[in-house]
Amino acid sequence: MRGLYLFIGGVLVGLAVQMATAQNQNRDIVGVNHVGISVENLDEAITYYTETLGFPEAFRVVNDEGQIALVYVQVSQNTFVELQPANPQRPPGINHFGVHVENMAAVTEMFKARGAEVTEIRLSSTNAVLSNVIDLNGIRMELAELPPESLHRQAMERWR
């Protein structure tokens, strides 16, 4: 039941961001792409999201030790839930939401110019270009530019 509440909370955050970006005239911001959730039991969470909720697994990333680092399940063509194992630095619950952007450099500069706390741009293990914005309440918005080689973009293209 807790997972359902977390999912609903993530959807509400996503809707709020989509409404805000709809009012934002910056065409480089596409919309909400995913909600990141840390879970105590990753296998159970994957089963719940794929079998109970019926969201197909889009992709997974395995770390150097062969352990699952994250799993994306696909809610719609452009919307995912990111599942990661909880740890001391990442307790169970919603830990971020992801926003798809088309021009990372322009978007991060825009947010910096507006006074937002923005992290350095980096390439992720999924081949997405990432940066983070931390809001006044400590909530992390992950900015994700999704080039053709990113696992996100490949999953979005397969959906068609």
Coordinates of N, CA, C and O in Angstrom, one line a residue:
M1 N 0.8 -1.2 0.0 CA 0.0 0.0 0.0 C 0.9 1.3 0.0 O 0.5 2.2 -0.6
R2 N 2.0 1.2 0.7 CA 2.9 2.3 0.8 C 3.4 2.7 -0.6 O 3.5 3.9 -1.0
G3 N 3.7 1.6 -1.4 CA 4.2 1.9 -2.7 C 3.2 2.6 -3.6 O 3.5 3.5 -4.4
L4 N 1.9 2.3 -3.4 CA 0.8 3.0 -4.1 C 0.8 4.4 -3.8 O 0.7 5.3 -4.6
Y5 N 0.9 4.7 -2.5 CA 0.9 6.1 -2.0 C 2.1 6.9 -2.6 O 2.0 8.0 -3.0
L6 N 3.3 6.2 -2.6 CA 4.5 6.8 -3.2 C 4.3 7.1 -4.7 O 4.7 8.2 -5.2
F7 N 3.7 6.2 -5.4 CA 3.5 6.3 -6.8 C 2.5 7.5 -7.0 O 2.7 8.4 -7.9
I8 N 1.4 7.6 -6.3 CA 0.4 8.6 -6.4 C 1.1 10.0 -6.1 O 0.9 11.0 -6.8
G9 N 1.9 10.0 -5.1 CA 2.6 11.2 -4.7 C 3.5 11.7 -5.9 O 3.6 12.9 -6.2
G10 N 4.2 10.7 -6.5 CA 5.1 11.0 -7.6 C 4.3 11.6 -8.8 O 4.7 12.5 -9.5
V11 N 3.2 11.0 -9.1 CA 2.3 11.5 -10.2 C 1.9 12.9 -9.9 O 1.9 13.7 -10.8
L12 N 1.5 13.2 -8.7 CA 1.1 14.5 -8.3 C 2.2 15.5 -8.5 O 2.0 16.6 -9.0
V13 N 3.4 15.2 -8.1 CA 4.6 16.0 -8.3 C 4.8 16.2 -9.8 O 5.0 17.4 -10.3
G14 N 4.6 15.2 -10.6 CA 4.8 15.3 -12.0 C 3.8 16.2 -12.6 O 4.1 17.0 -13.5
L15 N 2.6 16.1 -12.2 CA 1.5 17.0 -12.8 C 1.8 18.4 -12.4 O 1.6 19.3 -13.3
A16 N 2.3 18.7 -11.2 CA 2.6 20.0 -10.8 C 3.7 20.6 -11.7 O 3.6 21.8 -12.1
V17 N 4.7 19.8 -11.9 CA 5.8 20.3 -12.8 C 5.4 20.5 -14.2 O 5.8 21.4 -14.8
Q18 N 4.5 19.6 -14.7 CA 4.1 19.7 -16.1 C 3.2 21.0 -16.2 O 3.4 21.7 -17.2
M19 N 2.4 21.3 -15.2 CA 1.7 22.6 -15.3 C 2.6 23.8 -15.2 O 2.4 24.7 -16.0
A20 N 3.6 23.7 -14.4 CA 4.6 24.8 -14.3 C 5.4 25.0 -15.6 O 5.6 26.1 -16.1
T21 N 5.8 23.8 -16.2 CA 6.5 23.9 -17.5 C 5.7 24.3 -18.6 O 6.1 24.9 -19.6
A22 N 4.4 24.0 -18.5 CA 3.5 24.5 -19.6 C 3.4 26.0 -19.6 O 3.2 26.6 -20.6
Q23 N 3.5 26.6 -18.4 CA 3.4 28.1 -18.3 C 4.8 28.7 -18.6 O 4.9 29.8 -18.9
N24 N 5.9 27.9 -18.6 CA 7.2 28.3 -18.9 C 7.4 28.3 -20.4 O 7.1 27.3 -21.1
Q25 N 7.8 29.4 -20.9 CA 8.0 29.5 -22.4 C 9.3 28.9 -22.9 O 9.5 29.0 -24.1
N26 N 10.1 28.3 -22.0 CA 11.3 27.7 -22.4 C 11.0 26.4 -23.1 O 10.6 25.4 -22.5
R27 N 11.2 26.4 -24.4 CA 10.9 25.2 -25.2 C 11.9 24.1 -25.0 O 11.7 23.0 -25.5
D28 N 13.0 24.3 -24.3 CA 14.0 23.3 -24.0 C 13.6 22.3 -22.9 O 14.2 21.3 -22.7
I29 N 12.5 22.7 -22.2 CA 12.0 21.8 -21.1 C 10.8 21.1 -21.8 O 9.8 21.7 -22.1
V30 N 11.0 19.8 -21.9 CA 10.0 18.9 -22.5 C 8.9 18.5 -21.6 O 7.7 18.7 -21.9
G31 N 9.2 18.1 -20.4 CA 8.2 17.7 -19.4 C 8.8 16.7 -18.4 O 10.0 16.3 -18.4
V32 N 7.9 16.2 -17.5 CA 8.4 15.3 -16.5 C 8.6 13.9 -17.2 O 7.8 13.5 -18.0
N33 N 9.7 13.3 -16.9 CA 10.1 12.0 -17.5 C 10.0 10.9 -16.5 O 9.6 9.8 -16.9
H34 N 10.3 11.1 -15.3 CA 10.3 10.0 -14.3 C 10.2 10.5 -12.9 O 10.5 11.6 -12.6
V35 N 9.8 9.5 -12.0 CA 9.9 9.7 -10.6 C 10.8 8.6 -10.0 O 10.7 7.5 -10.4
G36 N 11.8 9.1 -9.2 CA 12.7 8.1 -8.6 C 12.3 7.7 -7.3 O 12.0 8.5 -6.4
I37 N 12.2 6.4 -7.1 CA 11.8 5.8 -5.8 C 12.9 4.9 -5.3 O 13.3 4.0 -6.0
S38 N 13.3 5.0 -4.0 CA 14.2 4.1 -3.4 C 13.3 3.1 -2.6 O 12.4 3.5 -1.9
V39 N 13.7 1.8 -2.7 CA 12.9 0.8 -2.1 C 13.7 -0.1 -1.3 O 14.9 -0.3 -1.5
E40 N 13.1 -0.7 -0.2 CA 13.8 -1.6 0.6 C 14.1 -3.0 0.0 O 15.1 -3.6 0.2
N41 N 13.2 -3.4 -0.8 CA 13.3 -4.7 -1.5 C 13.1 -4.5 -3.0 O 12.0 -4.4 -3.4
L42 N 14.2 -4.5 -3.7 CA 14.1 -4.1 -5.1 C 13.4 -5.2 -5.9 O 12.5 -4.9 -6.8
D43 N 13.6 -6.5 -5.6 CA 12.9 -7.6 -6.4 C 11.4 -7.5 -6.2 O 10.7 -7.6 -7.1
E44 N 11.0 -7.2 -4.9 CA 9.5 -7.1 -4.7 C 9.0 -5.9 -5.4 O 7.9 -6.0 -5.9
A45 N 9.7 -4.8 -5.4 CA 9.2 -3.6 -6.1 C 9.1 -3.8 -7.6 O 8.1 -3.4 -8.2
I46 N 10.1 -4.5 -8.2 CA 10.0 -4.7 -9.6 C 8.8 -5.6 -9.9 O 8.1 -5.3 -10.9
T47 N 8.6 -6.6 -9.1 CA 7.4 -7.5 -9.3 C 6.1 -6.7 -9.2 O 5.2 -6.9 -10.0
Y48 N 6.1 -5.9 -8.2 CA 4.9 -5.1 -7.9 C 4.6 -4.2 -9.1 O 3.5 -4.1 -9.7
Y49 N 5.6 -3.4 -9.6 CA 5.3 -2.4 -10.7 C 5.1 -3.1 -12.0 O 4.3 -2.6 -12.8
T50 N 5.8 -4.3 -12.2 CA 5.6 -4.9 -13.5 C 4.4 -5.8 -13.6 O 3.6 -5.8 -14.5
E51 N 4.2 -6.6 -12.5 CA 3.1 -7.6 -12.5 C 1.8 -7.0 -12.0 O 0.7 -7.1 -12.6
T52 N 1.8 -6.4 -10.8 CA 0.6 -5.9 -10.2 C 0.1 -4.7 -10.9 O -1.1 -4.6 -11.3
L53 N 1.0 -3.7 -11.2 CA 0.6 -2.5 -11.9 C 0.6 -2.6 -13.4 O 0.0 -1.9 -14.1
G54 N 1.4 -3.6 -13.9 CA 1.4 -3.9 -15.3 C 2.3 -3.0 -16.2 O 2.2 -2.9 -17.4
F55 N 3.2 -2.3 -15.5 CA 4.2 -1.4 -16.3 C 5.3 -2.3 -16.7 O 6.0 -2.9 -15.9
P56 N 5.6 -2.3 -18.0 CA 6.8 -3.1 -18.5 C 8.1 -2.6 -18.0 O 8.3 -1.4 -17.9
E57 N 9.0 -3.5 -17.8 CA 10.4 -3.0 -17.5 C 11.0 -2.5 -18.7 O 11.0 -3.1 -19.8
A58 N 11.5 -1.3 -18.7 CA 12.1 -0.6 -19.8 C 13.6 -0.9 -19.9 O 14.1 -1.2 -21.0
F59 N 14.3 -0.8 -18.8 CA 15.7 -1.1 -18.8 C 16.2 -1.2 -17.4 O 15.5 -0.8 -16.4
R60 N 17.4 -1.8 -17.2 CA 18.0 -1.8 -15.9 C 19.5 -1.6 -16.1 O 20.1 -1.8 -17.1
V61 N 20.1 -1.1 -15.0 CA 21.6 -0.9 -15.0 C 22.1 -1.7 -13.8 O 21.6 -1.7 -12.7
V62 N 23.2 -2.5 -14.2 CA 23.9 -3.3 -13.2 C 25.2 -2.6 -12.9 O 25.9 -2.2 -13.8
N63 N 25.6 -2.6 -11.6 CA 26.9 -2.0 -11.2 C 28.1 -3.0 -11.5 O 27.9 -4.1 -11.9
D64 N 29.3 -2.5 -11.1 CA 30.5 -3.3 -11.4 C 30.5 -4.6 -10.6 O 31.2 -5.6 -11.0
E65 N 29.8 -4.7 -9.5 CA 29.7 -5.9 -8.7 C 28.6 -6.9 -9.2 O 28.4 -7.9 -8.6
G66 N 27.9 -6.5 -10.3 CA 26.9 -7.3 -10.8 C 25.5 -7.2 -10.1 O 24.6 -7.9 -10.4
Q67 N 25.4 -6.2 -9.2 CA 24.1 -5.9 -8.6 C 23.3 -4.9 -9.3 O 23.8 -4.0 -10.0
I68 N 22.0 -5.0 -9.3 CA 21.1 -4.1 -9.9 C 21.2 -2.7 -9.3 O 21.0 -2.6 -8.0
A69 N 21.6 -1.7 -10.0 CA 21.7 -0.3 -9.5 C 20.4 0.4 -9.6 O 20.1 1.2 -8.8
L70 N 19.7 0.1 -10.7 CA 18.4 0.8 -10.9 C 17.6 0.0 -12.0 O 18.2 -0.6 -12.8
V71 N 16.3 0.2 -11.9 CA 15.4 -0.4 -12.9 C 14.4 0.7 -13.3 O 13.8 1.3 -12.4
Y72 N 14.1 0.9 -14.5 CA 13.1 1.8 -15.0 C 11.9 0.9 -15.5 O 12.1 0.0 -16.3
V73 N 10.7 1.3 -15.0 CA 9.5 0.7 -15.6 C 8.8 1.8 -16.3 O 8.9 3.0 -15.9
Q74 N 8.1 1.4 -17.4 CA 7.6 2.4 -18.3 C 6.0 2.5 -18.1 O 5.3 1.6 -18.3
V75 N 5.6 3.7 -17.7 CA 4.2 4.0 -17.5 C 3.5 4.4 -18.8 O 2.4 3.9 -19.1
S76 N 4.2 5.2 -19.6 CA 3.7 5.5 -20.9 C 4.9 5.7 -21.8 O 6.0 5.5 -21.3
Q77 N 4.7 6.2 -23.0 CA 5.9 6.3 -23.9 C 7.0 7.2 -23.3 O 8.2 6.8 -23.4
N78 N 6.7 8.3 -22.7 CA 7.7 9.2 -22.2 C 7.7 9.3 -20.7 O 8.3 10.2 -20.2
T79 N 7.1 8.4 -20.0 CA 7.0 8.5 -18.5 C 7.4 7.2 -17.8 O 6.9 6.1 -18.2
F80 N 8.3 7.3 -16.9 CA 8.9 6.1 -16.2 C 8.8 6.3 -14.7 O 8.7 7.4 -14.1
V81 N 9.0 5.1 -14.0 CA 9.3 5.1 -12.6 C 10.6 4.5 -12.4 O 10.9 3.4 -13.0
E82 N 11.5 5.2 -11.8 CA 12.9 4.6 -11.5 C 12.9 4.0 -10.2 O 12.6 4.7 -9.2
L83 N 13.3 2.8 -10.1 CA 13.4 2.0 -8.8 C 14.9 1.8 -8.5 O 15.6 1.3 -9.4
Q84 N 15.3 2.2 -7.3 CA 16.6 2.0 -6.8 C 16.6 1.3 -5.5 O 15.7 1.6 -4.7
P85 N 17.6 0.5 -5.1 CA 17.7 0.0 -3.8 C 18.0 1.1 -2.8 O 18.8 2.0 -3.0
A86 N 17.3 1.1 -1.7 CA 17.5 2.1 -0.6 C 18.9 1.8 0.0 O 19.3 0.7 0.0
N87 N 19.5 2.8 0.6 CA 20.7 2.7 1.3 C 20.8 3.8 2.3 O 19.9 4.7 2.4
P88 N 21.8 3.9 3.2 CA 21.9 5.0 4.2 C 21.8 6.4 3.6 O 21.3 7.3 4.2
Q89 N 22.4 6.6 2.4 CA 22.3 7.9 1.8 C 21.0 8.1 1.0 O 20.7 9.3 0.7
R90 N 20.3 7.1 0.7 CA 19.1 7.2 0.0 C 18.0 6.3 0.6 O 17.8 5.2 0.3
P91 N 17.3 6.9 1.7 CA 16.3 6.1 2.4 C 15.1 5.8 1.5 O 14.9 6.4 0.5
P92 N 14.3 4.8 1.9 CA 13.1 4.5 1.2 C 12.2 5.7 1.0 O 12.0 6.5 1.9
G93 N 11.6 5.7 -0.2 CA 10.7 6.8 -0.5 C 11.0 7.5 -1.8 O 12.0 7.1 -2.5
I94 N 10.2 8.5 -2.2 CA 10.5 9.3 -3.4 C 11.8 10.1 -3.1 O 11.8 10.8 -2.2
N95 N 12.8 10.0 -4.0 CA 14.0 10.7 -3.8 C 14.3 11.8 -4.8 O 15.1 12.6 -4.6
H96 N 13.6 11.7 -5.9 CA 13.7 12.8 -6.9 C 12.6 12.7 -8.0 O 12.0 11.6 -8.1
F97 N 12.5 13.7 -8.8 CA 11.7 13.6 -10.0 C 12.6 14.1 -11.2 O 13.5 14.9 -11.0
G98 N 12.4 13.5 -12.3 CA 13.2 13.8 -13.5 C 12.5 14.6 -14.5 O 11.3 14.3 -14.8
V99 N 13.1 15.6 -15.1 CA 12.5 16.4 -16.1 C 13.4 16.3 -17.4 O 14.6 16.4 -17.4
H100 N 12.7 15.9 -18.5 CA 13.3 15.8 -19.8 C 13.6 17.2 -20.4 O 12.7 18.0 -20.5
V101 N 14.8 17.4 -20.8 CA 15.2 18.7 -21.4 C 15.9 18.4 -22.7 O 16.5 17.3 -22.9
E102 N 15.8 19.3 -23.6 CA 16.5 19.2 -24.9 C 17.9 19.8 -25.0 O 18.7 19.4 -25.8
N103 N 18.1 20.8 -24.3 CA 19.4 21.5 -24.3 C 19.9 21.8 -22.9 O 19.6 22.8 -22.3
M104 N 20.7 20.8 -22.4 CA 21.1 20.8 -21.0 C 21.9 22.1 -20.7 O 21.6 22.7 -19.6
A105 N 22.8 22.5 -21.5 CA 23.6 23.7 -21.2 C 22.7 24.9 -21.1 O 22.8 25.7 -20.1
A106 N 21.7 25.1 -22.0 CA 20.8 26.3 -21.9 C 19.9 26.2 -20.7 O 19.7 27.2 -20.0
V107 N 19.4 25.1 -20.4 CA 18.5 24.9 -19.2 C 19.2 25.2 -17.9 O 18.7 25.9 -17.1
T108 N 20.4 24.6 -17.8 CA 21.1 24.8 -16.5 C 21.6 26.3 -16.4 O 21.5 26.8 -15.3
E109 N 22.0 26.9 -17.5 CA 22.3 28.3 -17.4 C 21.1 29.2 -17.0 O 21.2 30.1 -16.2
M110 N 19.9 28.8 -17.6 CA 18.7 29.6 -17.3 C 18.4 29.4 -15.8 O 18.1 30.4 -15.1
F111 N 18.5 28.2 -15.2 CA 18.2 28.0 -13.8 C 19.2 28.7 -12.9 O 18.9 29.3 -11.9
K112 N 20.5 28.7 -13.3 CA 21.5 29.3 -12.5 C 21.3 30.9 -12.5 O 21.4 31.5 -11.5
A113 N 20.9 31.4 -13.7 CA 20.7 32.8 -13.8 C 19.5 33.3 -12.9 O 19.4 34.4 -12.5
R114 N 18.6 32.3 -12.7 CA 17.4 32.6 -11.8 C 17.7 32.4 -10.4 O 16.8 32.6 -9.5
G115 N 18.9 32.0 -10.1 CA 19.3 31.8 -8.7 C 19.2 30.4 -8.1 O 19.3 30.2 -6.9
A116 N 18.9 29.4 -9.0 CA 18.7 28.0 -8.5 C 20.1 27.4 -8.2 O 21.1 27.7 -8.9
E117 N 20.1 26.4 -7.3 CA 21.3 25.6 -7.0 C 21.3 24.5 -8.1 O 20.5 23.6 -8.1
V118 N 22.3 24.5 -9.0 CA 22.4 23.6 -10.1 C 23.7 22.9 -10.0 O 24.8 23.5 -9.8
T119 N 23.7 21.5 -10.1 CA 25.0 20.8 -10.1 C 25.6 20.8 -11.5 O 25.0 21.1 -12.5
E120 N 26.8 20.3 -11.5 CA 27.6 20.1 -12.8 C 26.9 19.1 -13.7 O 26.2 18.2 -13.3
I121 N 27.0 19.3 -15.0 CA 26.5 18.4 -16.0 C 27.4 17.2 -16.1 O 28.6 17.3 -16.1
R122 N 26.8 16.0 -16.2 CA 27.6 14.8 -16.2 C 26.8 13.8 -17.1 O 25.6 13.9 -17.4
L123 N 27.6 12.7 -17.6 CA 27.0 11.6 -18.3 C 26.7 10.5 -17.4 O 27.6 10.1 -16.6
S124 N 25.5 10.0 -17.4 CA 25.1 8.9 -16.5 C 25.4 7.5 -17.1 O 25.8 7.4 -18.3
S125 N 25.3 6.5 -16.3 CA 25.5 5.1 -16.7 C 24.4 4.7 -17.7 O 24.5 3.6 -18.4
T126 N 23.3 5.5 -17.9 CA 22.3 5.2 -18.8 C 22.5 5.9 -20.1 O 21.7 5.9 -21.0
N127 N 23.6 6.7 -20.2 CA 24.0 7.5 -21.4 C 23.1 8.8 -21.5 O 23.0 9.4 -22.6
A128 N 22.4 9.1 -20.4 CA 21.7 10.4 -20.4 C 22.6 11.4 -19.9 O 23.5 11.2 -19.0
V129 N 22.4 12.7 -20.3 CA 23.2 13.8 -19.8 C 22.4 14.4 -18.6 O 21.2 14.7 -18.8
L130 N 23.0 14.4 -17.4 CA 22.2 14.8 -16.2 C 22.8 16.0 -15.5 O 24.0 16.3 -15.6
S131 N 21.9 16.7 -14.8 CA 22.3 17.7 -13.9 C 21.1 17.7 -12.8 O 20.1 17.1 -13.1
N132 N 21.4 18.4 -11.7 CA 20.3 18.4 -10.7 C 20.1 19.8 -10.2 O 21.0 20.6 -10.2
V133 N 18.9 20.1 -9.8 CA 18.5 21.3 -9.2 C 17.9 20.9 -7.9 O 17.0 20.1 -7.8
I134 N 18.4 21.6 -6.8 CA 17.8 21.3 -5.5 C 17.0 22.5 -5.1 O 17.4 23.6 -5.1
D135 N 15.7 22.2 -4.7 CA 14.8 23.3 -4.4 C 15.0 23.8 -3.0 O 15.8 23.2 -2.2
L136 N 14.2 24.7 -2.6 CA 14.3 25.3 -1.2 C 14.0 24.3 -0.1 O 14.4 24.5 1.0
N137 N 13.3 23.2 -0.4 CA 13.0 22.2 0.6 C 13.9 21.0 0.5 O 13.7 20.0 1.1
G138 N 14.9 21.1 -0.3 CA 15.9 20.0 -0.5 C 15.4 18.9 -1.4 O 16.0 17.9 -1.5
I139 N 14.4 19.2 -2.2 CA 13.9 18.2 -3.2 C 14.7 18.3 -4.4 O 14.9 19.4 -5.0
R140 N 15.1 17.2 -4.9 CA 16.0 17.1 -6.1 C 15.2 16.9 -7.4 O 14.4 16.0 -7.5
M141 N 15.4 17.8 -8.3 CA 14.9 17.7 -9.7 C 16.0 17.3 -10.5 O 17.0 18.1 -10.7
E142 N 16.0 16.1 -11.1 CA 17.0 15.7 -12.0 C 16.7 16.1 -13.4 O 15.6 15.8 -14.0
L143 N 17.6 16.9 -14.0 CA 17.4 17.3 -15.4 C 18.0 16.2 -16.3 O 19.2 15.8 -16.0
A144 N 17.4 15.8 -17.3 CA 17.9 14.7 -18.2 C 17.7 15.0 -19.6 O 16.6 15.2 -20.1
E145 N 18.8 15.2 -20.3 CA 18.8 15.3 -21.8 C 19.0 13.9 -22.3 O 19.9 13.1 -21.8
L146 N 18.2 13.5 -23.2 CA 18.1 12.1 -23.6 C 18.6 11.9 -25.1 O 17.7 11.8 -26.0
P147 N 19.9 11.8 -25.3 CA 20.3 11.6 -26.7 C 19.9 10.2 -27.2 O 19.5 9.3 -26.4
P148 N 20.0 9.9 -28.5 CA 19.6 8.6 -29.1 C 20.2 7.4 -28.4 O 19.6 6.4 -28.3
E149 N 21.5 7.6 -27.9 CA 22.1 6.4 -27.2 C 21.7 6.2 -25.8 O 22.1 5.2 -25.2
S150 N 20.9 7.1 -25.2 CA 20.4 6.9 -23.9 C 19.4 5.8 -23.8 O 18.6 5.6 -24.7
L151 N 19.4 5.0 -22.7 CA 18.5 3.9 -22.5 C 17.1 4.5 -22.4 O 16.1 3.8 -22.9
H152 N 16.9 5.6 -21.9 CA 15.5 6.3 -21.8 C 15.0 6.4 -23.3 O 13.9 6.1 -23.6
R153 N 15.8 7.1 -24.1 CA 15.3 7.4 -25.5 C 15.1 6.1 -26.2 O 14.1 6.0 -27.0
Q154 N 15.9 5.1 -26.0 CA 15.7 3.8 -26.7 C 14.4 3.2 -26.3 O 13.7 2.7 -27.1
A155 N 14.1 3.3 -25.0 CA 12.8 2.7 -24.5 C 11.6 3.5 -25.1 O 10.6 2.9 -25.5
M156 N 11.8 4.8 -25.1 CA 10.7 5.7 -25.7 C 10.5 5.3 -27.2 O 9.3 5.3 -27.6
E157 N 11.5 5.1 -27.9 CA 11.4 4.7 -29.3 C 10.8 3.3 -29.5 O 10.0 3.1 -30.5
R158 N 11.2 2.4 -28.7 CA 10.6 1.0 -28.7 C 9.1 1.1 -28.5 O 8.3 0.2 -29.0
W159 N 8.6 2.0 -27.7 CA 7.2 2.1 -27.3 C 6.3 2.2 -28.5 O 5.2 1.8 -28.5
R160 N 6.8 2.9 -29.5 CA 6.0 3.2 -30.7 C 5.6 2.0 -31.4 O 5.1 1.2 -31.8

